Amino acid sequence: MLRGRFQQETAASMQRLSESVSFDWRLFRFDILGSIAHAKALQKARLLTVDELSQIETGLLGIEKEIAAGTFAFRPELEDVHMNIEAELTKRIGAAGAKLHTARSRNDQVALDLRLYLRNECTEIRALLIDFQRALVELGRKYSNAVLPGYTHLQRAQPVLLAHHFLAYVEMIERDKERLADARQRINRMPLGSGAIAASTIPIDRAYVAQLLDFPELTRNSMDAVSDRDFVAEMLFVLALVGVHLSRLSEDLILFASSEFKFVKISDAYSTGSSLMPQKKNPDVCELTRGKTGRLIGNLVSLLTVVKGLPMTYNRDLQEDKEAVFDSIDQTKLVLEVYAAMIRELEFDTRVMQQAASDPALLATDLADYLVLHGLPFRQSHEAIGGLVAYSQKEQRALPDLSLEEYRRFSDRFEPDLYQVFQLDRAMTKRVALGAPSAKNVAAQLEAWDAKLREQ
Ligand code: ARG
């Protein structure tokens, strides 16, 4: 198609290197959508007759149907999805087809297709993220009273409600959704009319094209528009961070499902066994998610590396953007779907978790607060409780089993009511500040999220 100035055929090996249709064919809907809008603008500029426009539209819609049905034969020698569709159109309708590419380059065309594609994926991924949050909130509501130890440094720190733990991930994913919406604003700019680099001498009404394709804004610099891939990098970053969040949750669940913790059972439907060890049941969804996160981060780094050395403007290197972003989108959607389903079937052993959370040492901080409320400066109180904990370990007697007299050796501010501190239920009602995990707060958060997610 483009060989006007060439005297030799492209080498077969060159074709294999050059072709992108084997992966960019999936942009076909957006390519056709964009071409129809472009054709309408050409007609508005009197570069096409009404009849030619109608031939183009009918031709393109016919091709779209065939591609969707899987009956369209793509030709790798035509390189990419854009040229495959255009060549076929011209074969079918003749002269009118040959006018379609007027005032357009594949450089602005591919930028448009990619923006339309990503804009659509933003909507789909947002829906999956919302469903994922719902699954977490449902789980929190199902186990609304369950406590477990909260960990720092993977050491038991303080008791928390399981729902509070899950709501932490709901918050992370909410921020992922905000980032996605933010990235979408910059994806949502119309680049067509930028041509190859310097637009065109043929005037096209870009605002009209933007309106047809529902873009609220136009790109403002043709050189930037054909070479910018920030919007792809942002999408890849958002997805990498979604992956990182899911990978952290995976790590929690892998630990909690181990025999060492025994806090949770993952359903058989989302586990596999070992080919050798009959007793094994593995948390594969979590492990695969953790593993795929490496890929999501890799795709981001790969695109940034492709772009970093490019002189203005379009360079063929940019063809490498697509496989990275297709892969991140496919993997993220797959993981979100399976993971949400797995979460809905998790079974927590609230008894084992309660037992682990009932270790009185987890309330040592509450005991320090007790002394503070009885007038001791916190640093002194911290030191006194530290001494007590060491003493109880040496004595091999738990904190609640020490006598008042023993307590008073560490501070004269202890009163007989100190033993109330070790009531777990009571401890769970005490953390009332905004964002703190009191039972009342967590219940209110669960309600609030439920209502918010219903609205979305
Ligand atoms: N297949 C190309 C890509 O994915 C389309 C743009 C080609 N432009 C060019 N001047 N060769 O980037």
mmCIF file of N, CA and C and ligand atoms in Angstrom, residues 18 20 23-24 79-80 82 105-107 110 229 314-316 318-322, ligand 1:
data_model
loop_
_atom_site.group_PDB
_atom_site.id
_atom_site.type_symbol
_atom_site.label_atom_id
_atom_site.label_comp_id
_atom_site.label_asym_id
_atom_site.label_seq_id
_atom_site.Cartn_x
_atom_site.Cartn_y
_atom_site.Cartn_z
ATOM 1 N N SER A 18 7.964 -6.338 11.575
ATOM 2 C CA SER A 18 7.232 -5.083 11.442
ATOM 3 C C SER A 18 5.748 -5.193 11.779
ATOM 4 N N SER A 20 2.136 -5.633 13.232
ATOM 5 C CA SER A 20 1.542 -5.511 14.564
ATOM 6 C C SER A 20 0.099 -6.007 14.559
ATOM 7 N N PHE A 23 -1.459 -8.418 17.069
ATOM 8 C CA PHE A 23 -1.967 -7.984 18.388
ATOM 9 C C PHE A 23 -2.828 -6.722 18.339
ATOM 10 N N ASP A 24 -2.560 -5.822 17.355
ATOM 11 C CA ASP A 24 -3.374 -4.592 17.396
ATOM 12 C C ASP A 24 -4.723 -4.746 16.691
ATOM 13 N N GLU A 79 0.731 -5.045 7.601
ATOM 14 C CA GLU A 79 1.302 -4.497 8.836
ATOM 15 C C GLU A 79 0.345 -4.405 10.014
ATOM 16 N N ASP A 80 -0.565 -3.446 9.963
ATOM 17 C CA ASP A 80 -1.340 -3.217 11.188
ATOM 18 C C ASP A 80 -2.840 -3.218 10.923
ATOM 19 N N HIS A 82 -4.878 -0.814 11.089
ATOM 20 C CA HIS A 82 -5.339 0.359 10.338
ATOM 21 C C HIS A 82 -5.291 0.102 8.843
ATOM 22 N N SER A 105 -2.926 10.543 9.324
ATOM 23 C CA SER A 105 -1.745 9.682 9.301
ATOM 24 C C SER A 105 -2.031 8.540 10.256
ATOM 25 N N ARG A 106 -1.306 7.459 10.120
ATOM 26 C CA ARG A 106 -1.481 6.413 11.125
ATOM 27 C C ARG A 106 -0.983 6.884 12.484
ATOM 28 N N ASN A 107 -0.149 7.912 12.454
ATOM 29 C CA ASN A 107 0.367 8.391 13.742
ATOM 30 C C ASN A 107 -0.730 9.007 14.602
ATOM 31 N N VAL A 110 -3.466 5.993 15.248
ATOM 32 C CA VAL A 110 -3.184 5.007 16.306
ATOM 33 C C VAL A 110 -3.309 5.659 17.692
ATOM 34 N N ARG A 229 2.944 9.296 24.965
ATOM 35 C CA ARG A 229 2.360 8.055 25.498
ATOM 36 C C ARG A 229 2.224 8.141 27.017
ATOM 37 N N TYR A 314 6.958 10.942 16.394
ATOM 38 C CA TYR A 314 6.644 9.516 16.312
ATOM 39 C C TYR A 314 7.882 8.744 15.880
ATOM 40 N N ASN A 315 8.144 7.658 16.571
ATOM 41 C CA ASN A 315 9.173 6.688 16.172
ATOM 42 C C ASN A 315 8.536 5.326 16.272
ATOM 43 N N ARG A 316 9.033 4.450 15.439
ATOM 44 C CA ARG A 316 8.383 3.145 15.364
ATOM 45 C C ARG A 316 8.446 2.371 16.679
ATOM 46 N N LEU A 318 7.346 3.133 19.254
ATOM 47 C CA LEU A 318 6.072 3.307 19.967
ATOM 48 C C LEU A 318 5.090 2.169 19.716
ATOM 49 N N GLN A 319 5.331 1.422 18.649
ATOM 50 C CA GLN A 319 4.477 0.260 18.395
ATOM 51 C C GLN A 319 4.552 -0.735 19.561
ATOM 52 N N GLU A 320 5.630 -0.639 20.325
ATOM 53 C CA GLU A 320 5.822 -1.543 21.474
ATOM 54 C C GLU A 320 4.919 -1.194 22.664
ATOM 55 N N ASP A 321 4.179 -0.095 22.573
ATOM 56 C CA ASP A 321 3.313 0.275 23.705
ATOM 57 C C ASP A 321 2.156 -0.704 23.884
ATOM 58 N N LYS A 322 1.712 -1.263 22.768
ATOM 59 C CA LYS A 322 0.428 -1.971 22.799
ATOM 60 C C LYS A 322 0.448 -3.283 23.560
HETATM 61 N N1 ARG B 1 1.451 0.165 13.851
HETATM 62 C C1 ARG B 1 1.886 1.461 14.198
HETATM 63 C C2 ARG B 1 1.957 1.594 15.710
HETATM 64 O O1 ARG B 1 1.463 0.748 16.348
HETATM 65 C C3 ARG B 1 0.954 2.493 13.649
HETATM 66 C C4 ARG B 1 1.608 3.795 13.355
HETATM 67 C C5 ARG B 1 2.564 3.584 12.254
HETATM 68 N N2 ARG B 1 3.131 4.812 11.787
HETATM 69 C C6 ARG B 1 4.202 4.822 11.025
HETATM 70 N N3 ARG B 1 4.633 5.948 10.653
HETATM 71 N N4 ARG B 1 4.788 3.707 10.632
HETATM 72 O O2 ARG B 1 2.499 2.501 16.243
#
